[in-house]
Amino acid sequence: MEVLVAQKAGFCYGVKRALSLAYEALKEGQEPLYSLGPLIHNPQVVKDLEGNGLKIIEDMSQIKKGALVIRSHGAPASVFTEAQNKKINILDATCPTVKKVQEYAEFLREEGYQVIIIGDKEHPEVKVIEEYAGKNSIVIRDKTEISQHIIQERIGVVAQTTQPGANFLSALSELLKIAKEIKVFNTLCTSTEARYKESVELARKVDVMLVIGGRASANTAHLTHLCRQEQPHTFQIEAADDIEIPWLDGKKTIGITAGASTPYWLIEDIREKLLSKFDGQ
Ligand code: SF4
């Protein structure tokens, strides 16, 4: 059995930055550190952070004092205001790429455009962008959701950073048909795009493709979808225990890629287990 690992698999710079801010603060240990929801979409890393003292809370009412680390997805303005009022220190780990989307959305709103956000309405990153984009902004998942809610002829477009490029482009070409004036910011994350591209190329070459990542991770879900279009034997896993023996039956080449919240040690662990436990089955 041959196991090929995508070179761009694993942590992106936004996740690395959030983790290093959190671990540094936990090491200093001067005050309790909180995060609103899991810091990243990886259960093993989240468990380790909790073991080192990070407290995960659901809402701001659960924090009275200490410090709050903002996730790479960003947080609504109300969180920053409440933290300031309560004198809670903020460690802002909002990814600079995500911050740019917020700034563009705000700029478009101020310039009088109706802002269209291409992305997943339920994703925390998109919820924050919506806040900056204003009340008459709308979120569409893809071109099929372009609807009567577009009320203005001047529209401004941004995308959730982890959207696949093809989805962004096809939605844009439909929007061009209805807008009199359109202003577009390409807000796609280049590191995610590079990961998608490399993983799809790998999926074409192998007999089975394994995509490692948390089940709640948007970029991992897109990665799995894109790889599956090229290789129907594509499976998303969180750990080596999720691998089912029949998936590998008679397969010679296994490809591995991973979402942006997956640590390198986990990728390596799965690669080693494939070679030691499953090879020859
Ligand atoms: S995937 Fe891209 S935009 Fe999202 S946190 Fe990582 S580097 Fe930032």
PDB file of N, CA and C and ligand atoms in Angstrom, residues 11-15 72-73 95-98 125 161-162 187-192 195 219 260, ligand 1:
ATOM      1  N   PHE A  11      -3.065  22.594   9.405  1.00  0.00           N
ATOM      2  CA  PHE A  11      -3.251  23.969   9.892  1.00  0.00           C
ATOM      3  C   PHE A  11      -2.974  25.049   8.845  1.00  0.00           C
ATOM      4  N   CYS A  12      -3.879  26.015   8.762  1.00  0.00           N
ATOM      5  CA  CYS A  12      -3.626  27.221   7.959  1.00  0.00           C
ATOM      6  C   CYS A  12      -3.013  28.267   8.893  1.00  0.00           C
ATOM      7  N   TYR A  13      -2.576  29.397   8.337  1.00  0.00           N
ATOM      8  CA  TYR A  13      -1.899  30.380   9.197  1.00  0.00           C
ATOM      9  C   TYR A  13      -2.857  31.018  10.203  1.00  0.00           C
ATOM     10  N   GLY A  14      -4.156  31.143   9.829  1.00  0.00           N
ATOM     11  CA  GLY A  14      -5.124  31.754  10.749  1.00  0.00           C
ATOM     12  C   GLY A  14      -5.325  30.891  11.991  1.00  0.00           C
ATOM     13  N   VAL A  15      -5.374  29.585  11.785  1.00  0.00           N
ATOM     14  CA  VAL A  15      -5.554  28.661  12.906  1.00  0.00           C
ATOM     15  C   VAL A  15      -4.277  28.614  13.758  1.00  0.00           C
ATOM     16  N   SER A  72     -10.714  32.560  15.087  1.00  0.00           N
ATOM     17  CA  SER A  72     -10.274  33.056  13.776  1.00  0.00           C
ATOM     18  C   SER A  72     -11.457  33.484  12.901  1.00  0.00           C
ATOM     19  N   HIS A  73     -12.679  32.974  13.193  1.00  0.00           N
ATOM     20  CA  HIS A  73     -13.881  33.380  12.446  1.00  0.00           C
ATOM     21  C   HIS A  73     -14.306  34.810  12.766  1.00  0.00           C
ATOM     22  N   CYS A  95      -8.753  35.956  12.062  1.00  0.00           N
ATOM     23  CA  CYS A  95      -7.784  35.810  10.972  1.00  0.00           C
ATOM     24  C   CYS A  95      -7.766  37.106  10.143  1.00  0.00           C
ATOM     25  N   PRO A  96      -6.584  37.620   9.795  1.00  0.00           N
ATOM     26  CA  PRO A  96      -6.528  38.861   8.997  1.00  0.00           C
ATOM     27  C   PRO A  96      -7.326  38.757   7.694  1.00  0.00           C
ATOM     28  N   THR A  97      -7.396  37.573   7.114  1.00  0.00           N
ATOM     29  CA  THR A  97      -8.162  37.396   5.864  1.00  0.00           C
ATOM     30  C   THR A  97      -9.659  37.568   6.131  1.00  0.00           C
ATOM     31  N   VAL A  98     -10.117  37.076   7.272  1.00  0.00           N
ATOM     32  CA  VAL A  98     -11.532  37.212   7.644  1.00  0.00           C
ATOM     33  C   VAL A  98     -11.841  38.681   7.969  1.00  0.00           C
ATOM     34  N   GLU A 125     -18.503  32.704  10.884  1.00  0.00           N
ATOM     35  CA  GLU A 125     -17.801  33.753  10.105  1.00  0.00           C
ATOM     36  C   GLU A 125     -18.820  34.594   9.324  1.00  0.00           C
ATOM     37  N   THR A 161     -14.684  33.140   3.340  1.00  0.00           N
ATOM     38  CA  THR A 161     -13.304  32.892   2.892  1.00  0.00           C
ATOM     39  C   THR A 161     -13.059  31.479   2.366  1.00  0.00           C
ATOM     40  N   THR A 162     -13.812  30.501   2.889  1.00  0.00           N
ATOM     41  CA  THR A 162     -13.531  29.109   2.521  1.00  0.00           C
ATOM     42  C   THR A 162     -14.425  28.585   1.394  1.00  0.00           C
ATOM     43  N   THR A 187     -12.740  37.697  -1.847  1.00  0.00           N
ATOM     44  CA  THR A 187     -12.348  37.496  -0.450  1.00  0.00           C
ATOM     45  C   THR A 187     -12.007  36.036  -0.150  1.00  0.00           C
ATOM     46  N   LEU A 188     -11.797  35.254  -1.198  1.00  0.00           N
ATOM     47  CA  LEU A 188     -11.482  33.840  -0.958  1.00  0.00           C
ATOM     48  C   LEU A 188     -10.087  33.723  -0.353  1.00  0.00           C
ATOM     49  N   CYS A 189      -9.958  32.787   0.564  1.00  0.00           N
ATOM     50  CA  CYS A 189      -8.672  32.571   1.234  1.00  0.00           C
ATOM     51  C   CYS A 189      -7.739  31.811   0.285  1.00  0.00           C
ATOM     52  N   THR A 190      -6.584  32.395  -0.007  1.00  0.00           N
ATOM     53  CA  THR A 190      -5.689  31.764  -0.987  1.00  0.00           C
ATOM     54  C   THR A 190      -5.128  30.442  -0.456  1.00  0.00           C
ATOM     55  N   SER A 191      -4.941  30.374   0.860  1.00  0.00           N
ATOM     56  CA  SER A 191      -4.388  29.121   1.405  1.00  0.00           C
ATOM     57  C   SER A 191      -5.421  27.994   1.273  1.00  0.00           C
ATOM     58  N   THR A 192      -6.706  28.324   1.443  1.00  0.00           N
ATOM     59  CA  THR A 192      -7.759  27.310   1.290  1.00  0.00           C
ATOM     60  C   THR A 192      -7.869  26.882  -0.176  1.00  0.00           C
ATOM     61  N   ARG A 195      -5.151  24.548  -1.029  1.00  0.00           N
ATOM     62  CA  ARG A 195      -5.400  23.228  -0.427  1.00  0.00           C
ATOM     63  C   ARG A 195      -6.432  22.456  -1.266  1.00  0.00           C
ATOM     64  N   ASN A 219     -14.569  24.159   5.899  1.00  0.00           N
ATOM     65  CA  ASN A 219     -13.594  23.939   4.826  1.00  0.00           C
ATOM     66  C   ASN A 219     -13.348  22.452   4.612  1.00  0.00           C
ATOM     67  N   ALA A 260      -8.260  22.799   7.596  1.00  0.00           N
ATOM     68  CA  ALA A 260      -7.360  23.815   8.164  1.00  0.00           C
ATOM     69  C   ALA A 260      -7.193  23.728   9.676  1.00  0.00           C
TER      70      ALA A 260
HETATM   71  S1  SF4 B   1      -8.864  29.138   6.319  1.00  0.00           S
HETATM   72 FE1  SF4 B   1      -7.934  31.019   5.516  1.00  0.00          FE
HETATM   73  S2  SF4 B   1      -9.332  32.615   6.183  1.00  0.00           S
HETATM   74 FE2  SF4 B   1      -9.833  30.832   7.417  1.00  0.00          FE
HETATM   75  S3  SF4 B   1      -8.597  31.055   9.268  1.00  0.00           S
HETATM   76 FE3  SF4 B   1      -7.391  29.853   7.829  1.00  0.00          FE
HETATM   77  S4  SF4 B   1      -6.095  31.343   6.744  1.00  0.00           S
HETATM   78 FE4  SF4 B   1      -7.756  32.472   7.735  1.00  0.00          FE
END
